[in-house]
Amino acid sequence: MTTVTLVQGDITRQSVDAVVNAANSSLLGGGGVDGAIHRRGGPAILAECRALRASRYGRGLPTGQAVATTAGDLDARWVIHTVGPVFSPTEDRSALLVSCYRESLRVADGLGARTVAFPAVSTGVYRWPMDDAARIAVQTVRETETAVEEVRFVLFDERAFEAFAGQVHGHGN
């Protein structure tokens, strides 16, 4: 069974097999977690992302999908890039957010990764409400068949950590 752990801190400082990047569809870096991973991981990550764009993902990585690259200078073997949905108050896009976690775990299984660090996908500039994002993330990880032994949610601030802690420890809705 997969163990779910929580850490408040910087995802780029985690020592794991795979770090999940909340990427944008271009795969060419951006703000938030995406920018931090590219900055700390160095040019090798961007080089592989460019190669993916030149081959399989000419139009970019579709929302809800995941793909792996090297982790460059990070203390990890791989970065798994996934594109979260932008939150919409008028359209239920939660299935796409579920897909980000499920597809990232599927990619991790294909790589043989046993420890995976996830950020709170879609909660930054994509404005997904933190409590709902935490519920979807924890529930999806717990319900997905995977060989990953530890899923570590790495939350940047106390508000995110508390939202995820409420779900992991059963205080959520």
Coordinates of C-alpha atoms in Angstrom, one line a residue:
M1 CA 0.0 0.0 0.0
T2 CA 1.2 3.5 -0.8
T3 CA 2.1 5.7 2.2
V4 CA 1.1 9.3 2.0
T5 CA 3.3 11.8 3.7
L6 CA 3.2 15.6 4.0
V7 CA 6.1 18.1 4.0
Q8 CA 5.9 21.9 4.2
G9 CA 8.7 23.2 2.1
D10 CA 10.4 23.4 -1.2
I11 CA 9.7 20.5 -3.7
T12 CA 13.0 21.1 -5.5
R13 CA 14.9 20.1 -2.2
Q14 CA 13.3 16.7 -1.9
S15 CA 15.3 13.5 -2.2
V16 CA 13.0 11.2 -4.1
D17 CA 12.9 9.0 -7.2
A18 CA 10.6 11.4 -9.0
V19 CA 9.5 15.0 -8.6
V20 CA 6.2 15.9 -10.2
N21 CA 6.2 19.3 -11.9
A22 CA 3.0 21.3 -12.2
A23 CA 3.9 22.3 -15.8
N24 CA 2.2 24.4 -18.4
S25 CA 1.4 22.7 -21.7
S26 CA 4.4 24.2 -23.5
L27 CA 6.8 22.2 -21.2
L28 CA 9.2 25.1 -21.5
G29 CA 9.1 26.4 -17.9
G30 CA 7.0 29.0 -16.3
G31 CA 6.2 30.4 -12.9
G32 CA 5.7 28.8 -9.5
V33 CA 6.7 25.2 -9.1
D34 CA 7.5 24.9 -12.8
G35 CA 10.0 27.7 -12.8
A36 CA 11.6 26.6 -9.6
I37 CA 12.1 23.0 -10.9
H38 CA 13.6 24.3 -14.1
R39 CA 15.9 26.8 -12.3
R40 CA 17.2 24.3 -9.7
G41 CA 17.2 21.3 -12.1
G42 CA 19.3 23.1 -14.7
P43 CA 19.3 23.1 -18.5
A44 CA 19.1 19.3 -18.9
I45 CA 15.4 19.3 -18.0
L46 CA 14.6 22.1 -20.5
A47 CA 16.7 20.3 -23.2
E48 CA 14.6 17.1 -22.8
C49 CA 11.3 19.1 -22.7
R50 CA 12.3 20.8 -26.0
A51 CA 13.0 17.4 -27.5
L52 CA 9.5 16.2 -26.4
R53 CA 8.0 19.3 -28.0
A54 CA 9.9 18.5 -31.2
S55 CA 8.7 14.9 -31.3
R56 CA 5.6 13.6 -29.5
Y57 CA 4.1 16.9 -28.2
G58 CA 4.3 19.4 -31.0
R59 CA 1.2 21.2 -29.7
G60 CA 2.3 20.8 -26.1
L61 CA 1.4 18.3 -23.4
P62 CA -2.4 18.0 -23.0
T63 CA -4.1 18.9 -19.7
G64 CA -4.3 15.9 -17.4
Q65 CA -1.5 14.0 -19.1
A66 CA 2.0 13.3 -17.8
V67 CA 5.5 12.7 -19.2
A68 CA 8.9 12.2 -17.7
T69 CA 12.3 13.8 -18.2
T70 CA 15.6 13.7 -16.4
A71 CA 15.8 15.5 -13.1
G72 CA 19.0 17.3 -14.0
D73 CA 20.6 18.7 -10.9
L74 CA 17.7 17.8 -8.6
D75 CA 18.2 15.1 -5.9
A76 CA 15.8 12.9 -7.9
R77 CA 16.1 10.6 -11.0
W78 CA 13.2 12.0 -12.9
V79 CA 10.8 14.9 -13.2
I80 CA 7.3 13.9 -14.2
H81 CA 5.6 16.9 -15.9
T82 CA 1.8 17.1 -15.7
V83 CA -0.5 19.9 -16.8
G84 CA -3.2 20.7 -14.4
P85 CA -6.5 22.3 -15.4
V86 CA -7.3 25.9 -14.9
F87 CA -10.1 26.2 -12.3
S88 CA -13.5 27.2 -13.6
P89 CA -16.4 28.2 -11.4
T90 CA -18.9 27.3 -14.3
E91 CA -17.4 24.0 -15.5
D92 CA -16.4 20.9 -13.5
R93 CA -12.9 20.1 -14.5
S94 CA -12.1 17.9 -11.5
A95 CA -11.7 14.8 -13.8
L96 CA -8.7 16.5 -15.4
L97 CA -7.2 17.2 -12.0
V98 CA -7.7 13.5 -11.0
S99 CA -6.1 12.5 -14.3
C100 CA -2.9 14.5 -13.4
Y101 CA -2.3 12.5 -10.3
R102 CA -3.4 9.2 -11.9
E103 CA -1.2 9.7 -15.0
S104 CA 1.8 10.8 -13.0
L105 CA 1.6 7.6 -10.9
R106 CA 1.2 5.6 -14.1
V107 CA 4.4 7.2 -15.5
A108 CA 6.2 6.7 -12.1
D109 CA 5.3 3.0 -12.3
G110 CA 6.7 2.8 -15.8
L111 CA 9.9 4.2 -14.6
G112 CA 10.1 2.0 -11.5
A113 CA 9.9 5.0 -9.2
R114 CA 9.1 4.1 -5.6
T115 CA 9.1 7.6 -4.0
V116 CA 7.3 10.5 -5.7
A117 CA 6.9 14.1 -4.5
F118 CA 3.8 16.0 -5.7
P119 CA 3.0 19.7 -5.4
A120 CA -0.6 20.9 -5.0
V121 CA -1.3 20.8 -8.8
S122 CA -3.4 23.7 -10.2
T123 CA -3.6 25.6 -6.9
G124 CA -1.2 28.4 -8.0
V125 CA -1.9 30.6 -11.0
Y126 CA -4.6 28.1 -12.1
R127 CA -6.6 29.1 -9.0
W128 CA -8.0 25.7 -7.9
P129 CA -9.4 26.1 -4.4
M130 CA -6.9 24.6 -2.0
D131 CA -9.4 22.5 0.1
D132 CA -10.9 20.9 -3.0
A133 CA -7.5 20.4 -4.6
A134 CA -6.3 18.6 -1.5
R135 CA -9.4 16.4 -1.4
I136 CA -9.0 15.4 -5.0
A137 CA -5.2 14.8 -4.7
V138 CA -5.3 12.6 -1.5
Q139 CA -8.4 10.7 -2.6
T140 CA -7.0 10.0 -6.1
V141 CA -3.6 8.8 -4.8
R142 CA -5.3 6.5 -2.2
E143 CA -7.6 5.0 -4.9
T144 CA -5.0 4.5 -7.7
E145 CA -3.3 1.1 -8.0
T146 CA 0.4 1.8 -8.1
A147 CA 3.8 0.3 -7.1
V148 CA 4.9 3.7 -5.7
E149 CA 5.6 3.1 -2.0
E150 CA 5.6 6.7 -0.8
V151 CA 3.7 9.7 -2.2
R152 CA 5.0 12.8 -0.6
F153 CA 2.9 16.0 -0.9
V154 CA 5.2 18.9 -0.7
L155 CA 3.3 22.0 0.2
F156 CA 4.8 25.4 -0.1
D157 CA 3.0 27.2 2.7
E158 CA 1.1 26.5 5.9
R159 CA -2.4 27.1 4.4
A160 CA -1.7 24.3 1.8
F161 CA -0.1 22.0 4.4
E162 CA -3.2 22.4 6.7
A163 CA -5.6 21.7 3.8
F164 CA -3.8 18.5 2.9
A165 CA -3.3 17.5 6.5
G166 CA -7.1 17.7 7.0
Q167 CA -7.6 15.2 4.1
V168 CA -4.8 12.8 5.0
H169 CA -5.8 12.7 8.7
G170 CA -9.5 12.4 8.0
H171 CA -10.7 15.9 9.0
G172 CA -11.7 16.9 5.5
N173 CA -15.2 16.7 4.0

